Amino acid sequence: MDQRRHDARERARELARTSLERGDATGWFEALYREAAGDTGRIPWADAEGHPLLVEWLASQSAPASGARALVVGCGLGEDSECLSRAGWNVTAFDVSPTAIDWCRKLHPHSSVRYTVGDLLDPPSEWLGQFALVFECYTLQALPAALRERASASLARLVAPGGSLLVVTRAREPGEDPGTLPWPLLRSELARFTTLGLVEREFDERESSQGLGPTRHFRARYTRH
Ligand SMILES: C[S@@+](CC[C@H](N)C(=O)[O-])C[C@H]1O[C@@H](n2cnc3c(N)ncnc32)[C@H](O)[C@@H]1O
């Protein structure tokens, strides 16, 4: 990991610690984006490209039906959203941080992605059941365990009948220490989606990296009947 990425992660952890101590599980994201002041090197998860596990998954799929809607959850700086848009999806992307959303609009000025501020823990009712594809990468693992159940229930509710939820996350084994934020997820945490009206269709365990060197990841897809 390069030094700047290391420093960015340490700063994110510091902001998260203060925010969590105040009982605010998501406020630190906005603080981090604001403090970064347009410097992508200060956002630990910023990459110039879509996540490799998303890029690979898209390459294995046929083009979506014309106008098929995708929702990107916790879109950060929009790399995955742009990737889905290029693959033919009609994309809405949201993030709890208004600064991240402004930044997306500046970074991708000609984009057809609709970038908007939103909270996964309280999504707009008009989104429920509306998306043929919901894509979530690294948001669940950045939320404390106590909030993941609520966040997972929201994710499941956003999927349209016949649609898919695609999740990419760092992975850990039962009994393995989750360590410090971001907390890698257990397979059993993802299995929660099967109690929320979804059916598991794909489950891959892979090495992948995000400025960290290779780490173990899950990529899983669930569908709604
Ligand atoms: C670890 S970052 C990952 C960003 C992006 N998905 C990626 O992989 O590059 C988590 C993102 O989720 C956003 N986020 C956290 N909690 C959220 C919530 N409750 N609703 C919407 N976005 C949230 C954060 O602002 C941040 O941009």
XYZ file of C-alpha atoms and ligand atoms in Angstrom:
252
model
C 0.000 0.000 0.000
C 1.453 3.410 -0.841
C 2.034 5.959 1.911
C -0.727 8.360 0.818
C -3.293 5.561 0.764
C -2.094 4.438 4.180
C -2.414 7.990 5.583
C -5.883 8.368 4.032
C -7.054 5.156 5.699
C -5.670 6.227 9.069
C -7.420 9.596 8.814
C -10.686 7.891 7.831
C -10.406 5.623 10.881
C -9.782 8.621 13.130
C -12.831 10.496 11.797
C -14.924 7.319 12.067
C -13.841 6.748 15.670
C -14.900 10.272 16.723
C -18.164 10.016 14.815
C -19.023 6.577 16.234
C -18.231 7.797 19.760
C -20.899 10.484 19.216
C -23.332 7.747 18.144
C -23.232 8.912 14.513
C -22.402 5.916 12.306
C -22.305 7.709 8.959
C -21.411 11.370 9.659
C -17.691 10.733 9.225
C -18.083 10.049 5.493
C -19.193 13.621 4.823
C -16.408 14.941 7.081
C -13.840 12.900 5.139
C -15.069 13.985 1.700
C -15.248 17.617 2.803
C -11.768 17.551 4.330
C -10.354 15.968 1.141
C -11.353 19.146 -0.726
C -11.308 17.549 -4.164
C -8.109 15.520 -3.687
C -8.995 11.905 -4.610
C -5.742 10.724 -2.982
C -7.337 11.466 0.403
C -10.272 9.102 -0.178
C -9.065 5.601 0.731
C -11.499 3.790 -1.603
C -11.125 6.124 -4.598
C -9.919 4.362 -7.716
C -9.947 5.723 -11.213
C -11.831 2.631 -12.402
C -14.745 0.391 -11.532
C -14.093 -2.383 -9.040
C -12.336 -5.304 -10.812
C -14.958 -7.775 -9.544
C -17.734 -5.622 -11.026
C -15.857 -5.184 -14.320
C -15.343 -8.944 -14.531
C -19.009 -9.672 -13.711
C -20.241 -7.218 -16.337
C -17.990 -8.826 -18.956
C -19.720 -12.167 -18.277
C -23.226 -10.732 -18.773
C -25.221 -9.916 -21.866
C -26.293 -6.291 -22.296
C -29.226 -5.254 -20.086
C -32.665 -4.664 -21.612
C -33.076 -1.150 -22.964
C -33.755 1.269 -20.104
C -33.159 -1.375 -17.392
C -32.584 0.469 -14.136
C -29.591 -0.031 -11.845
C -29.052 1.538 -8.428
C -25.566 2.046 -6.990
C -25.542 2.239 -3.203
C -22.951 4.374 -1.390
C -21.548 5.346 -4.794
C -18.528 7.260 -3.453
C -16.867 9.022 -6.391
C -18.936 7.197 -8.997
C -16.436 4.844 -10.654
C -18.744 1.810 -10.459
C -21.765 3.867 -11.493
C -19.988 5.055 -14.644
C -18.914 1.500 -15.373
C -22.529 0.258 -15.168
C -23.690 3.155 -17.307
C -21.119 2.288 -20.003
C -22.381 -1.305 -19.882
C -25.847 -0.058 -20.892
C -27.619 0.300 -17.539
C -29.860 3.262 -16.756
C -28.140 4.216 -13.501
C -29.183 6.060 -10.373
C -26.382 6.376 -7.815
C -26.679 7.689 -4.292
C -24.502 8.469 -1.324
C -25.177 9.769 2.170
C -22.498 12.427 1.655
C -23.623 15.562 -0.238
C -19.965 16.440 -0.901
C -19.390 13.055 -2.553
C -22.412 13.617 -4.801
C -21.239 17.125 -5.818
C -17.812 15.659 -6.474
C -19.323 12.895 -8.714
C -21.100 15.537 -10.795
C -17.821 17.429 -11.242
C -15.777 14.308 -12.013
C -18.299 12.989 -14.572
C -19.801 16.153 -16.107
C -21.187 14.394 -19.221
C -22.512 11.378 -17.387
C -26.021 10.043 -17.830
C -25.944 8.686 -14.261
C -28.388 10.419 -11.891
C -26.295 11.213 -8.801
C -28.325 11.992 -5.723
C -27.979 12.243 -1.945
C -29.708 9.426 -0.069
C -29.468 7.248 3.004
C -29.511 3.465 2.654
C -30.925 3.306 6.181
C -33.947 5.330 5.067
C -34.327 5.066 1.280
C -37.070 6.988 -0.550
C -40.260 4.927 -0.763
C -40.483 5.482 -4.533
C -37.299 3.440 -4.986
C -38.617 0.307 -3.318
C -38.860 -2.655 -5.712
C -37.811 -0.504 -8.673
C -34.347 -1.670 -9.707
C -33.416 -4.582 -11.981
C -29.914 -4.378 -10.498
C -28.834 -3.039 -7.113
C -25.058 -2.830 -6.710
C -23.440 -2.538 -3.309
C -19.669 -2.391 -2.820
C -17.963 -1.780 0.551
C -20.838 0.121 2.219
C -22.124 -2.680 4.461
C -18.608 -3.394 5.690
C -18.149 0.265 6.643
C -21.256 0.224 8.860
C -21.119 -1.083 12.446
C -22.534 -4.608 12.830
C -25.561 -3.251 14.726
C -26.710 -1.348 11.612
C -26.002 -3.998 8.990
C -29.291 -5.828 9.526
C -31.276 -2.661 8.806
C -29.036 -1.790 5.853
C -29.415 -5.320 4.438
C -33.210 -5.127 4.742
C -33.147 -1.849 2.777
C -30.930 -3.359 0.093
C -33.313 -6.294 -0.357
C -36.355 -4.008 -0.595
C -34.848 -1.967 -3.434
C -34.684 -4.956 -5.817
C -37.472 -5.263 -8.415
C -39.280 -8.589 -8.890
C -36.962 -10.676 -11.083
C -34.100 -8.269 -10.360
C -30.683 -8.832 -8.759
C -28.675 -7.546 -5.854
C -24.925 -7.777 -6.509
C -22.680 -7.378 -3.458
C -18.894 -7.000 -3.339
C -17.232 -6.997 0.057
C -14.058 -7.966 1.827
C -14.461 -11.374 3.458
C -13.540 -13.103 6.684
C -13.922 -16.573 8.170
C -15.925 -17.318 11.337
C -13.648 -16.870 14.328
C -11.389 -14.439 12.450
C -10.968 -11.061 14.158
C -12.745 -8.360 12.079
C -9.991 -5.928 13.105
C -10.439 -2.215 12.549
C -12.760 -0.483 10.117
C -13.606 -1.480 7.384
C -14.845 -4.716 8.915
C -14.728 -7.668 6.490
C -18.021 -9.583 6.412
C -18.853 -13.183 7.177
C -20.637 -15.303 4.605
C -23.408 -15.744 7.198
C -23.981 -11.964 7.170
C -24.624 -12.101 3.431
C -26.851 -15.168 3.871
C -29.229 -12.781 5.671
C -30.478 -11.745 2.209
C -32.022 -15.188 1.784
C -34.254 -14.467 4.792
C -35.335 -11.180 3.200
C -37.119 -12.574 0.151
C -34.031 -13.062 -2.040
C -32.488 -16.229 -3.469
C -28.730 -16.745 -3.748
C -27.741 -17.246 -7.416
C -23.961 -16.755 -7.459
C -21.333 -16.829 -4.739
C -17.623 -16.333 -5.456
C -14.727 -16.018 -3.084
C -11.795 -14.217 -4.646
C -8.591 -12.358 -4.050
C -8.998 -8.773 -5.145
C -7.345 -5.502 -4.275
C -8.116 -1.875 -3.757
C -4.819 -0.136 -3.108
C -4.254 -2.634 -0.291
C -2.654 -5.545 -2.046
C -4.785 -8.634 -2.566
C -7.361 -9.396 0.116
C -10.122 -11.987 0.249
C -13.461 -10.844 -1.153
C -16.961 -12.187 -1.619
C -18.968 -11.368 -4.714
C -22.523 -12.600 -4.398
C -25.696 -12.169 -6.429
C -29.210 -12.604 -5.106
C -32.482 -12.358 -7.012
C -36.061 -11.570 -6.048
C -38.825 -13.805 -7.371
C -16.217 2.530 1.875
S -17.018 3.689 0.871
C -17.196 2.799 -0.675
C -17.563 3.713 -1.834
C -17.827 2.992 -3.158
N -18.931 2.075 -3.044
C -16.575 2.272 -3.602
O -16.557 1.045 -3.537
O -15.638 2.963 -4.013
C -18.676 3.660 1.503
C -19.552 4.711 0.850
O -20.877 4.552 1.311
C -21.391 5.809 1.692
N -22.371 5.526 2.749
C -22.143 5.130 4.024
N -23.285 4.944 4.682
C -24.270 5.198 3.803
C -25.680 5.187 3.879
N -26.312 4.881 5.034
N -26.396 5.518 2.785
C -25.766 5.858 1.631
N -24.436 5.904 1.492
C -23.697 5.567 2.560
C -20.190 6.605 2.154
O -20.391 7.999 2.100
C -19.125 6.119 1.173
O -19.122 6.896 -0.001
